[in-house]
Every structure is written in structure tokens, then in C-alpha cells.
CSV table of C-alpha atoms and ligand atoms in Angstrom, one decimal:
chain,number,residue,atom,x,y,z
V,1382,MET,CA,58.4,12.4,-15.1
V,1383,THR,CA,57.5,16.0,-14.0
V,1384,PRO,CA,57.7,16.3,-10.2
V,1385,LEU,CA,54.4,15.9,-8.4
V,1386,ASN,CA,53.1,18.6,-6.1
V,1387,LEU,CA,51.7,17.0,-3.0
V,1388,LEU,CA,49.4,17.9,-0.2
V,1389,LEU,CA,49.4,15.7,3.0
V,1390,LEU,CA,46.5,16.0,5.3
V,1391,GLY,CA,47.0,15.5,9.1
V,1392,SER,CA,49.1,16.7,12.0
V,1393,GLY,CA,50.2,13.7,14.1
V,1394,GLY,CA,53.2,11.5,14.5
V,1395,ARG,CA,51.9,9.3,11.7
V,1396,GLU,CA,51.9,12.2,9.3
V,1397,HIS,CA,55.3,13.3,10.4
V,1398,ALA,CA,56.6,9.8,9.5
V,1399,LEU,CA,54.8,9.9,6.2
V,1400,ALA,CA,56.2,13.4,5.4
V,1401,TRP,CA,59.7,12.2,6.4
V,1402,ALA,CA,59.5,9.3,3.9
V,1403,ILE,CA,57.8,11.2,1.2
V,1404,SER,CA,60.4,14.0,1.4
V,1405,ALA,CA,63.0,11.5,0.2
V,1406,SER,CA,61.2,10.7,-3.0
V,1407,PRO,CA,62.8,11.6,-6.3
V,1408,LEU,CA,59.2,12.1,-7.7
V,1409,LEU,CA,58.4,15.0,-5.3
V,1410,GLY,CA,57.8,18.6,-6.4
V,1411,ASP,CA,56.3,21.1,-4.0
V,1412,PHE,CA,55.3,19.6,-0.7
V,1413,TYR,CA,52.5,21.0,1.6
V,1414,CYS,CA,50.9,19.7,4.7
V,1415,ALA,CA,47.6,20.8,6.2
V,1416,PRO,CA,47.6,21.6,9.1
V,1417,GLY,CA,50.9,19.9,9.9
V,1418,ASN,CA,53.1,20.4,13.0
V,1419,PRO,CA,56.6,21.7,13.8
V,1420,GLY,CA,58.2,18.4,12.9
V,1421,ILE,CA,56.4,18.1,9.6
V,1422,ALA,CA,57.5,21.7,8.9
V,1423,GLN,CA,61.1,20.4,8.5
V,1424,HIS,CA,59.9,18.6,5.3
V,1425,ALA,CA,56.9,20.4,4.0
V,1426,THR,CA,55.3,23.8,4.0
V,1427,CYS,CA,52.6,23.7,6.6
V,1428,VAL,CA,49.3,25.5,5.7
V,1429,ALA,CA,46.6,26.4,8.2
V,1430,ILE,CA,43.7,24.9,6.3
V,1431,ASP,CA,40.7,23.4,8.2
V,1432,ILE,CA,40.7,20.0,6.7
V,1433,THR,CA,37.1,19.4,7.7
V,1434,ASP,CA,36.3,22.1,5.1
V,1435,HIS,CA,36.5,20.1,1.9
V,1436,GLN,CA,35.9,23.2,-0.3
V,1437,ALA,CA,38.9,24.9,1.3
V,1438,VAL,CA,41.1,21.9,0.7
V,1439,MET,CA,40.0,21.7,-3.0
V,1440,SER,CA,40.5,25.4,-3.6
V,1441,PHE,CA,44.0,25.2,-2.1
V,1442,CYS,CA,44.7,22.3,-4.4
V,1443,ARG,CA,43.6,24.3,-7.4
V,1444,THR,CA,45.7,27.4,-6.6
V,1445,GLN,CA,48.8,25.5,-5.8
V,1446,ARG,CA,48.4,23.0,-8.6
V,1447,ILE,CA,48.4,20.0,-6.3
V,1448,ASP,CA,48.7,16.7,-8.2
V,1449,PHE,CA,48.3,14.3,-5.4
V,1450,VAL,CA,46.6,14.4,-1.9
V,1451,VAL,CA,47.7,11.9,0.8
V,1452,VAL,CA,45.1,11.6,3.6
V,1453,GLY,CA,46.6,10.6,7.0
V,1454,PRO,CA,43.7,10.3,9.5
V,1455,GLU,CA,40.3,8.5,9.1
V,1456,ALA,CA,37.9,11.4,9.9
V,1457,PRO,CA,38.3,13.1,6.5
V,1458,LEU,CA,38.0,9.8,4.7
V,1459,VAL,CA,34.8,8.8,6.6
V,1460,ALA,CA,33.5,12.3,5.7
V,1461,GLY,CA,34.1,11.7,2.0
V,1462,ILE,CA,37.1,13.8,1.2
V,1463,ALA,CA,38.4,11.3,-1.3
V,1464,ASP,CA,35.1,11.4,-3.2
V,1465,ASP,CA,35.2,15.2,-3.3
V,1466,LEU,CA,38.8,15.3,-4.5
V,1467,GLU,CA,38.3,12.7,-7.2
V,1468,ALA,CA,35.2,14.5,-8.4
V,1469,ALA,CA,37.3,17.6,-8.8
V,1470,GLY,CA,39.9,15.6,-10.8
V,1471,ILE,CA,42.5,15.5,-8.1
V,1472,LYS,CA,44.3,12.2,-7.4
V,1473,VAL,CA,44.1,11.0,-3.8
V,1474,PHE,CA,45.5,8.3,-1.6
V,1475,GLY,CA,42.7,7.0,0.6
V,1476,PRO,CA,39.4,5.3,0.3
V,1477,SER,CA,36.0,6.7,-0.7
V,1478,LYS,CA,33.4,7.4,1.9
V,1479,ALA,CA,31.6,4.1,1.1
V,1480,ALA,CA,34.8,2.1,1.4
V,1481,ALA,CA,35.8,3.9,4.6
V,1482,GLN,CA,32.8,2.3,6.3
V,1483,LEU,CA,35.2,-0.6,7.0
V,1484,GLU,CA,36.5,1.7,9.8
V,1485,GLY,CA,33.5,4.0,10.3
V,1486,SER,CA,30.9,1.4,11.1
V,1487,LYS,CA,31.7,-1.7,13.1
V,1488,GLY,CA,28.3,-3.2,12.2
V,1489,PHE,CA,29.0,-2.8,8.4
V,1490,THR,CA,32.3,-4.6,8.9
V,1491,LYS,CA,30.8,-7.5,10.9
V,1492,ASP,CA,28.1,-8.0,8.3
V,1493,PHE,CA,30.7,-7.7,5.5
V,1494,CYS,CA,32.9,-10.4,7.2
V,1495,ALA,CA,29.9,-12.7,7.5
V,1496,GLU,CA,29.0,-12.3,3.8
V,1497,PHE,CA,32.5,-12.9,2.6
V,1498,ASP,CA,33.6,-15.6,5.1
V,1499,ILE,CA,36.3,-13.5,6.7
V,1500,PRO,CA,37.3,-14.9,10.0
V,1501,THR,CA,36.2,-12.7,12.9
V,1502,ALA,CA,34.6,-13.0,16.3
V,1503,SER,CA,30.9,-14.2,16.2
V,1504,TYR,CA,28.6,-11.3,17.0
V,1505,GLY,CA,25.1,-9.8,17.3
V,1506,ARG,CA,24.2,-6.3,16.2
V,1507,PHE,CA,21.6,-4.4,18.1
V,1508,THR,CA,19.6,-1.2,18.0
V,1509,ASP,CA,17.4,-2.3,20.9
V,1510,ARG,CA,18.8,-2.3,24.4
V,1511,ALA,CA,16.6,-5.2,25.7
V,1512,GLU,CA,17.7,-7.4,22.8
V,1513,ALA,CA,21.4,-6.6,23.4
V,1514,ILE,CA,20.9,-7.4,27.1
V,1515,ALA,CA,19.2,-10.7,26.4
V,1516,TYR,CA,22.0,-11.7,24.0
V,1517,VAL,CA,24.7,-11.0,26.6
V,1518,LYS,CA,22.8,-13.0,29.2
V,1519,VAL,CA,22.7,-16.0,26.9
V,1520,GLN,CA,26.4,-15.7,25.8
V,1521,GLY,CA,27.8,-14.9,29.3
V,1522,ALA,CA,31.2,-13.3,30.0
V,1523,PRO,CA,33.9,-12.6,29.0
V,1524,ILE,CA,32.3,-10.7,26.1
V,1525,VAL,CA,33.0,-7.6,24.1
V,1526,ILE,CA,30.7,-4.6,23.7
V,1527,LYS,CA,31.3,-2.0,21.0
V,1528,ALA,CA,29.5,1.2,20.2
V,1529,ASP,CA,29.0,1.6,16.4
V,1530,GLY,CA,30.7,4.5,14.7
V,1531,LEU,CA,34.0,6.3,15.2
V,1532,ALA,CA,34.5,6.5,19.0
V,1533,ALA,CA,38.2,7.3,19.0
V,1534,GLY,CA,39.0,3.9,20.6
V,1535,LYS,CA,36.8,4.6,23.5
V,1536,GLY,CA,33.7,2.8,22.3
V,1537,VAL,CA,35.0,-0.8,23.2
V,1538,THR,CA,34.5,-2.6,26.5
V,1539,VAL,CA,36.2,-6.0,27.0
V,1540,ALA,CA,33.9,-7.1,29.8
V,1541,MET,CA,35.1,-9.8,32.1
V,1542,THR,CA,31.8,-10.0,33.9
V,1543,THR,CA,28.2,-9.8,32.8
V,1544,GLU,CA,27.6,-6.8,35.0
V,1545,GLU,CA,30.4,-4.9,33.2
V,1546,ALA,CA,28.8,-5.8,29.8
V,1547,LEU,CA,25.4,-4.6,30.9
V,1548,LYS,CA,26.8,-1.3,32.1
V,1549,ALA,CA,28.6,-0.8,28.8
V,1550,ILE,CA,25.3,-1.5,26.9
V,1551,ASP,CA,23.5,1.1,29.2
V,1552,ASP,CA,26.2,3.7,28.4
V,1553,ILE,CA,25.7,3.1,24.6
V,1554,PHE,CA,21.9,3.3,24.8
V,1555,ALA,CA,22.2,6.4,27.0
V,1556,GLY,CA,23.7,8.0,23.9
V,1557,GLN,CA,27.3,8.4,25.2
V,1558,PHE,CA,28.8,7.6,21.8
V,1559,GLY,CA,26.3,9.3,19.5
V,1560,ALA,CA,24.1,6.7,17.6
V,1561,ALA,CA,22.6,4.1,19.9
V,1562,GLU,CA,23.7,1.0,18.1
V,1563,CYS,CA,26.0,-1.7,19.5
V,1564,VAL,CA,27.8,-4.8,18.4
V,1565,VAL,CA,28.2,-7.5,21.0
V,1566,GLU,CA,30.9,-10.0,20.1
V,1567,GLU,CA,32.8,-13.1,21.2
V,1568,PHE,CA,35.9,-12.6,23.3
V,1569,LEU,CA,38.9,-13.6,21.3
V,1570,GLU,CA,42.0,-15.1,22.9
V,1571,GLY,CA,45.5,-14.8,21.5
V,1572,GLU,CA,48.2,-12.2,20.6
V,1573,GLU,CA,47.3,-9.0,18.8
V,1574,ALA,CA,49.1,-7.7,15.8
V,1575,SER,CA,48.6,-4.8,13.4
V,1576,PHE,CA,48.8,-5.8,9.7
V,1577,PHE,CA,49.0,-3.4,6.8
V,1578,ALA,CA,48.3,-3.8,3.1
V,1579,LEU,CA,48.2,-1.3,0.3
V,1580,CYS,CA,45.1,-1.7,-1.9
V,1581,ASP,CA,44.2,-0.2,-5.3
V,1582,GLY,CA,40.7,-1.4,-5.6
V,1583,GLU,CA,41.6,-4.7,-7.2
V,1584,HIS,CA,45.1,-5.8,-6.0
V,1585,ALA,CA,46.6,-5.8,-2.5
V,1586,VAL,CA,50.2,-5.8,-1.5
V,1587,ALA,CA,51.3,-6.7,2.0
V,1588,LEU,CA,53.3,-4.2,3.9
V,1589,ALA,CA,55.0,-5.1,7.2
V,1590,ALA,CA,53.3,-6.0,10.4
V,1591,ALA,CA,53.8,-4.2,13.8
V,1592,GLN,CA,52.7,-4.6,17.4
V,1593,ASP,CA,51.3,-1.7,19.4
V,1594,HIS,CA,51.0,-1.2,23.1
V,1595,LYS,CA,47.5,0.3,23.8
V,1596,ARG,CA,47.5,0.5,27.6
V,1597,VAL,CA,49.0,3.6,29.2
V,1598,GLY,CA,51.0,1.8,31.9
V,1599,ASP,CA,54.0,-0.6,32.0
V,1600,GLY,CA,53.1,-4.2,31.9
V,1601,ASP,CA,50.0,-3.4,29.7
V,1602,THR,CA,48.1,-1.9,32.6
V,1603,GLY,CA,45.8,1.1,33.0
V,1604,PRO,CA,43.3,2.6,30.5
V,1605,ASN,CA,43.4,2.2,26.7
V,1606,THR,CA,45.1,4.9,24.6
V,1607,GLY,CA,45.7,5.6,21.0
V,1608,GLY,CA,48.9,3.6,21.3
V,1609,MET,CA,52.0,4.2,23.6
V,1610,GLY,CA,54.6,2.5,21.4
V,1611,ALA,CA,55.1,0.1,18.6
V,1612,TYR,CA,57.7,-2.1,17.0
V,1613,SER,CA,58.2,-4.0,13.7
V,1614,PRO,CA,58.6,-6.8,12.7
V,1615,ALA,CA,56.1,-8.5,14.9
V,1616,PRO,CA,57.6,-11.9,15.7
V,1617,ILE,CA,54.2,-13.6,15.7
V,1618,MET,CA,53.7,-12.6,12.0
V,1619,THR,CA,55.9,-15.2,10.4
V,1620,PRO,CA,55.9,-15.2,6.5
V,1621,GLU,CA,53.4,-18.1,6.7
V,1622,MET,CA,51.1,-16.2,9.0
V,1623,SER,CA,51.3,-13.1,6.7
V,1624,GLU,CA,50.4,-15.2,3.7
V,1625,ARG,CA,47.4,-16.6,5.6
V,1626,VAL,CA,46.3,-13.1,6.5
V,1627,MET,CA,46.5,-12.1,2.9
V,1628,ALA,CA,44.6,-15.2,1.7
V,1629,GLU,CA,42.0,-15.4,4.4
V,1630,ILE,CA,41.4,-11.7,5.3
V,1631,ILE,CA,42.9,-9.1,3.0
V,1632,ARG,CA,42.3,-10.5,-0.5
V,1633,PRO,CA,38.7,-11.5,0.3
V,1634,THR,CA,38.1,-8.0,1.6
V,1635,VAL,CA,39.4,-6.3,-1.5
V,1636,ALA,CA,37.4,-8.7,-3.7
V,1637,GLY,CA,34.2,-8.2,-1.6
V,1638,MET,CA,34.4,-4.5,-1.6
V,1639,HIS,CA,35.0,-4.6,-5.4
V,1640,LYS,CA,31.9,-6.8,-5.8
V,1641,ARG,CA,29.8,-4.5,-3.7
V,1642,GLY,CA,30.8,-1.6,-6.0
V,1643,HIS,CA,32.9,0.2,-3.4
V,1644,PRO,CA,36.5,-0.7,-4.4
V,1645,PHE,CA,38.9,-0.1,-1.5
V,1646,LYS,CA,41.9,2.1,-2.4
V,1647,GLY,CA,44.4,3.1,0.2
V,1648,VAL,CA,45.9,1.3,3.2
V,1649,LEU,CA,44.0,-1.4,4.9
V,1650,PHE,CA,45.0,-1.7,8.6
V,1651,ALA,CA,43.8,-5.0,10.0
V,1652,GLY,CA,43.8,-5.3,13.8
V,1653,LEU,CA,44.3,-9.1,14.2
V,1654,MET,CA,44.0,-11.6,17.0
V,1655,ILE,CA,46.3,-14.5,16.3
V,1656,GLY,CA,44.9,-17.4,18.2
V,1657,LYS,CA,45.2,-21.2,18.2
V,1658,SER,CA,43.0,-21.6,15.0
V,1659,GLY,CA,44.8,-18.8,13.1
V,1660,PRO,CA,44.3,-15.1,12.5
V,1661,LYS,CA,40.9,-13.4,13.1
V,1662,LEU,CA,40.0,-9.9,12.3
V,1663,ILE,CA,39.3,-7.7,15.4
V,1664,GLU,CA,38.7,-4.5,13.4
V,1665,TYR,CA,39.6,-2.6,10.2
V,1666,ASN,CA,41.1,0.8,10.0
V,1667,VAL,CA,41.3,2.6,6.6
V,1668,ARG,CA,44.6,4.5,7.3
V,1669,PHE,CA,48.0,3.8,8.7
V,1670,GLY,CA,48.2,3.1,12.5
V,1671,ASP,CA,49.7,5.7,14.8
V,1672,PRO,CA,52.4,4.9,16.0
V,1673,GLU,CA,52.7,1.8,13.8
V,1674,CYS,CA,53.3,3.9,10.7
V,1675,GLN,CA,56.4,5.4,12.4
V,1676,VAL,CA,58.1,2.0,12.6
V,1677,LEU,CA,57.0,1.0,9.1
V,1678,MET,CA,58.4,4.1,7.6
V,1679,LEU,CA,61.8,3.5,9.3
V,1680,ARG,CA,61.9,0.0,7.9
V,1681,LEU,CA,60.7,0.8,4.3
V,1682,LYS,CA,63.4,0.5,1.7
V,1683,ASP,CA,61.4,1.5,-1.4
V,1684,ASP,CA,60.1,4.9,-2.4
V,1685,LEU,CA,56.9,5.5,-0.4
V,1686,LEU,CA,55.5,8.0,-3.0
V,1687,THR,CA,55.8,5.4,-5.8
V,1688,LEU,CA,53.8,3.0,-3.7
V,1689,LEU,CA,51.1,5.5,-2.7
V,1690,LEU,CA,50.7,6.5,-6.4
V,1691,ALA,CA,50.4,2.9,-7.5
V,1692,ALA,CA,47.6,2.4,-5.0
V,1693,ALA,CA,45.8,5.5,-6.4
V,1694,ASP,CA,46.5,4.5,-10.0
V,1695,GLY,CA,45.5,0.8,-9.8
V,1696,THR,CA,48.9,-0.5,-10.6
V,1697,LEU,CA,49.9,-2.3,-7.4
V,1698,ASP,CA,50.3,-5.6,-9.3
V,1699,LYS,CA,53.4,-4.0,-10.8
V,1700,VAL,CA,55.2,-3.1,-7.5
V,1701,SER,CA,57.0,-5.0,-4.8
V,1702,VAL,CA,57.9,-3.7,-1.4
V,1703,ARG,CA,61.2,-4.3,0.3
V,1704,TRP,CA,62.0,-3.8,4.0
V,1705,ARG,CA,65.2,-3.4,5.9
V,1706,ASN,CA,66.3,-6.4,7.9
V,1707,GLU,CA,66.6,-4.2,11.0
V,1708,ALA,CA,63.9,-3.9,13.5
V,1709,ALA,CA,62.3,-0.5,14.4
V,1710,LEU,CA,60.8,0.6,17.7
V,1711,SER,CA,59.0,3.8,18.6
V,1712,VAL,CA,58.3,5.0,22.2
V,1713,VAL,CA,55.4,7.5,22.6
V,1714,MET,CA,56.1,10.4,25.0
V,1715,ALA,CA,52.9,11.9,26.3
V,1716,THR,CA,51.9,14.7,28.6
V,1717,LYS,CA,51.4,13.6,32.2
V,1718,GLY,CA,47.7,12.9,32.7
V,1719,TYR,CA,47.1,11.4,29.3
V,1720,PRO,CA,44.7,9.7,28.4
V,1721,GLY,CA,42.8,11.7,31.0
V,1722,ALA,CA,43.1,15.5,31.4
V,1723,TYR,CA,46.5,17.0,30.8
V,1724,GLY,CA,48.0,20.5,30.6
V,1725,LYS,CA,49.3,22.2,27.5
V,1726,GLY,CA,52.3,24.5,26.9
V,1727,SER,CA,55.2,22.9,28.8
V,1728,GLU,CA,58.5,23.4,27.1
V,1729,ILE,CA,60.4,20.5,25.5
V,1730,ARG,CA,64.2,20.9,25.4
V,1731,ASN,CA,67.2,19.1,23.9
V,1732,LEU,CA,65.4,17.4,21.1
V,1733,ASP,CA,68.2,17.9,18.6
V,1734,ALA,CA,70.8,16.3,20.8
V,1735,ALA,CA,68.4,13.4,21.5
V,1736,ALA,CA,67.7,12.9,17.8
V,1737,HIS,CA,71.4,12.6,17.0
V,1738,GLY,CA,72.6,9.6,14.9
V,1739,ASP,CA,71.3,7.9,11.7
V,1740,ASP,CA,69.4,5.3,13.6
V,1741,VAL,CA,67.2,7.6,15.6
V,1742,GLU,CA,64.3,9.7,14.4
V,1743,ILE,CA,62.0,11.7,16.6
V,1744,PHE,CA,58.6,12.3,15.1
V,1745,HIS,CA,56.4,15.1,16.4
V,1746,ALA,CA,52.7,14.5,17.3
V,1747,GLY,CA,51.2,17.1,19.6
V,1748,THR,CA,53.9,19.8,19.5
V,1749,ALA,CA,53.7,23.5,18.7
V,1750,LEU,CA,56.1,26.4,18.5
V,1751,LYS,CA,55.5,29.4,20.8
V,1752,ASP,CA,57.9,32.3,20.9
V,1753,GLY,CA,60.6,30.2,19.2
V,1754,LYS,CA,60.2,27.4,21.8
V,1755,LEU,CA,59.0,23.9,21.3
V,1756,ILE,CA,56.0,23.2,23.5
V,1757,ALA,CA,53.6,20.3,24.2
V,1758,ASN,CA,50.3,20.9,22.7
V,1759,GLY,CA,48.5,17.5,23.0
V,1760,GLY,CA,48.3,14.2,24.8
V,1761,ARG,CA,50.7,12.1,22.6
V,1762,VAL,CA,53.5,14.5,21.9
V,1763,LEU,CA,56.6,12.8,20.6
V,1764,ASN,CA,57.5,9.4,19.0
V,1765,VAL,CA,61.1,8.6,19.8
V,1766,SER,CA,62.0,6.0,17.2
V,1767,ALA,CA,65.0,3.9,16.4
V,1768,LEU,CA,66.4,1.1,14.2
V,1769,GLY,CA,68.5,-1.7,15.5
V,1770,ARG,CA,69.7,-5.2,14.4
V,1771,THR,CA,67.1,-6.6,16.8
V,1772,VAL,CA,64.0,-5.2,18.6
V,1773,ALA,CA,66.2,-5.2,21.8
V,1774,GLU,CA,68.8,-3.0,20.2
V,1775,ALA,CA,66.2,-0.6,18.7
V,1776,GLN,CA,64.6,-0.5,22.1
V,1777,THR,CA,68.0,0.4,23.8
V,1778,ARG,CA,68.6,3.2,21.2
V,1779,ALA,CA,65.1,4.6,21.5
V,1780,TYR,CA,65.3,4.8,25.3
V,1781,GLN,CA,68.8,6.4,25.2
V,1782,ALA,CA,67.3,9.1,23.1
V,1783,VAL,CA,64.2,9.4,25.4
V,1784,ASP,CA,66.6,9.9,28.3
V,1785,LEU,CA,68.3,12.9,26.6
V,1786,ILE,CA,65.0,14.8,26.2
V,1787,ASP,CA,64.5,17.4,28.8
V,1788,TRP,CA,60.7,17.5,29.4
V,1789,PRO,CA,59.7,17.0,33.0
V,1790,GLU,CA,56.0,17.3,32.2
V,1791,GLY,CA,56.2,14.3,29.9
V,1792,PHE,CA,56.2,10.5,30.5
V,1793,CYS,CA,56.5,7.3,28.5
V,1794,ARG,CA,56.2,3.6,29.1
V,1795,ARG,CA,59.6,2.0,29.8
V,1796,ASP,CA,58.8,-1.4,28.4
V,1797,ILE,CA,57.8,-0.9,24.8
V,1798,GLY,CA,58.8,-4.1,22.9
V,1799,TRP,CA,58.8,-6.4,25.9
V,1800,ARG,CA,57.1,-9.2,24.0
V,1801,ALA,CA,59.8,-9.2,21.4
V,1802,SER,CA,63.0,-8.3,23.2
Y,2365,AMP,P1,39.0,-2.0,18.7
Y,2365,AMP,O1,38.7,-0.5,19.0
Y,2365,AMP,O2,37.9,-2.7,18.0
Y,2365,AMP,O3,40.4,-2.2,18.1
Y,2365,AMP,O4,39.2,-2.6,20.2
Y,2365,AMP,C1,40.1,-2.1,21.1
Y,2365,AMP,C2,40.8,-3.2,21.8
Y,2365,AMP,O5,39.8,-4.1,22.4
Y,2365,AMP,C3,41.5,-4.2,20.8
Y,2365,AMP,O6,42.8,-3.7,20.5
Y,2365,AMP,C4,41.6,-5.4,21.6
Y,2365,AMP,O7,42.6,-5.4,22.6
Y,2365,AMP,C5,40.3,-5.4,22.3
Y,2365,AMP,N1,39.2,-6.2,21.6
Y,2365,AMP,C6,38.4,-5.8,20.7
Y,2365,AMP,N2,37.6,-6.8,20.3
Y,2365,AMP,C7,38.0,-7.9,20.9
Y,2365,AMP,C8,37.5,-9.2,20.9
Y,2365,AMP,N3,36.5,-9.7,20.2
Y,2365,AMP,N4,38.1,-10.1,21.8
Y,2365,AMP,C9,39.1,-9.7,22.6
Y,2365,AMP,N5,39.6,-8.4,22.6
Y,2365,AMP,C10,39.0,-7.5,21.8
Y,2366,LIG,N1,47.7,2.5,17.1
Y,2366,LIG,C1,46.4,2.1,16.8
Y,2366,LIG,C2,45.7,3.0,15.8
Y,2366,LIG,O1,46.3,3.8,15.1
Y,2366,LIG,O2,44.5,2.9,15.7
């Protein structure tokens, strides 16, 4: 097979982990990433293309003879980049705009789950403030209020009191999250897990599961973030539970989207609550999780590019996926202040020494190079990741590497993996 020229879109730790895995593929030809980051630049040529400009992406693909585009983040997918690339005859990993509604619209997903009997929290969907308030008053607290649309994780309030719920509704209808539409749903109890499956429009193949730590502080305290650390496997996802998730949630979703004429291709990321009665869907994302992707890539034994191509080509029924027996764990190092206001430009030193050894990989998220120095350029900055025979061993190795990094302006949680170690 002639080598494939590939363009990866994105610039975070998730994309660095994807680039790291893709770069090991025997199928790979020229490898570009837009816009990328200094970590990704170790594996791919980074190009400063504005990925919201679909014409610019397509014209780059034509001039560099790109065979395959892998889309990391959700925003370009929700904006229809997969449709534009496919229309131009360029193969792409990632769902169409219509299929990306599974992440882009909470209301769409709730109605979809109701139609196809996919277990999820009971809900009401409102465009009228008074009706939303009336519904909350009948249901009582605890209750969950969600703004519709992409709100970068900030549009969800888990309200322990009715007052909190009413305030969240007021914020949404005051236009804080764009469109004034909200979903009010039942509070689910249990343990959360992130489950991933590759889909090709018709078939789905389970990947591994992971658990993420969303709160900024030790002991799962403080405000929500994009994710402060992750580990895989997730002990709660036994083989039996994974099969239930495939049978009750993932396969009905793939079949339902196919039936609706919007086949889902790409990676389906199910945020699950595992409760007494089994798994329930909290939300879908249409891309890999960040930092969940980092731990999955460390554990993946098979060639990632082969799997991504099978998802794009509709041949996932012919592949199987194997995982290392080891556990992987990733600690997010963030700039002090995150998820609130934080400074940029502080220097990070000693990364090479910290990344020493086969079992440790440091993925870059918000880093940049300035005058030959590595600096922090975002909230979540580094993902210090390690393999180990157990989650506890991976945790020890990851924190040993963290402790070698010289970056006084950064911080991390010290308890990633506490449920499993
Ligand atoms: P989401 O943006 O939908 O993933 O929600 C963010 C977080 O809110 C989730 O990771 C859960 O911790 C929590 N959450 C969302 N929906 C519910 C629910 N129905 N019951 C309990 N917790 C929820
Ligand atoms: N870590 C959660 C996410 O990627 O949405």
C-alpha cells in the first residue's frame, strides 16, 4: 500500500497523543498537523492554518496531496468540516455535521435517546423560562439544568437545591450561553465512566473505557474543568458492563443514526453513569476525550491509523482491537488560576529528564516555544502520563515525572486515580 499523507486537526494533549500513536504507523506517509503544538511538532510538521476556515484546510489538502484528515476537537465537526472534506473527495475521520449533533445539541440527543430506547436521565426540554421553572418546581431537587449547544462544559448545573436550579435557568434565559434553550433532567446517582467506541456508520467496535477527574481540586472539589487527569482501565467497566453498554447504548445509537439518514462515523464518546440499574447515558461527545485519549493511546496495542481508516472506510467489522494489560494514568498540569483567569508565558524546564523511560510520555497541551524556550500558553498545559502493572504503579510513575518538572507557575491534582489505586 502506498503511504498515506495525513493531516491532523487540533492542538491539545489529545492531538499530541493521537500524533504520537499515528507516527508509529507503517501506513504513514507525510504527516502534518494544523495548528499543532511543540509536542506534536516532534512527530508531524505543524502548519499555521486557521481550522475554522474550511476552504483554507481544503486548499492545503489539495496542494500537499493529503489522503486522510483526522479531526481531533468537536468544534470543526459541529461546523461541518467532515461534510466539506468529503464533498471535496478527501477521506476524513469524524462525523458529519448532522451526526455531530449528538454532541452539539443536548436536546437532539435526549429526543434521540427517547426515540430509540437508550437509557438516560428523564428530562424536559424548554424554550420557555416559565415552563422550565414550573417543571423544576414539580420535580424538586436535586436536579440538573443544562444549556443547549456547545458550552465548553460550563453549561451544566447539578443543582442540589431548587433555588440553585432556578438561578441556572435564569442564567440560560438571560442568554449567557447563546441560544436560550434548556434541558432539565433527573439527577443520576452512581459512578461516572468515559466509554469509547469506533463507528463506521453501520458497525461499532468498543475501545477501552477510562475515568476522568473533572473537578480542579484534590478529593474532587472545586469548579469543573475540561479534565484534570484520567486512567484506564476503569475498574467499574467490567467486560460484562462493557457488553451492556455496547448492547444498550452504543449499537442502538449507531442503528438509530443510520435509520435517520445520518450515519455516525468516527469515535463516539459516551459519558456514562453506572448506577444500581445499570449504565445510563449522561452525554455524548463525537471525538476522543481529553485527557482520556492520552491513556487510551498508551494502552493501545494495534495500529491506530489502521483503525481510524477502517472507521472512515466502513470496514470496522473486519478489525479487532487489542490493549496492553498494563494500566495507564495521566496527570494534567495546569497554569495556576485555571479554570479561572491565569497568566501565560511562564517557562517550563526539565521536561526531557522528566519524560525519561519507556513507561512515561509527556503530552503537550497549551505549550508554545518562545526564543527557544518552552512556555505555558494555556490553562491545561501538560499531560504527564505513565504505564504500570496497576493503576497504583502508573500513578507512582506519573507523579515521579511530575516532580522532576521545573515549573513553579504550574499545579496539578495529587490524587489522580484515587478510586482505582
Ligand atoms: P456534561 O457536560 O453533560 O458531561 O455534564 C458535566 C457533568 O455534570 C457530568 O460529568 C456529571 O458529573 C454531571 N452531570 C451531568 N448530568 C447529570 C445527571 N443527569 N445526573 C448527575 N450528574 C450529572
Ligand atoms: N475529559 C472530558 C472531555 O474531553 O470532554
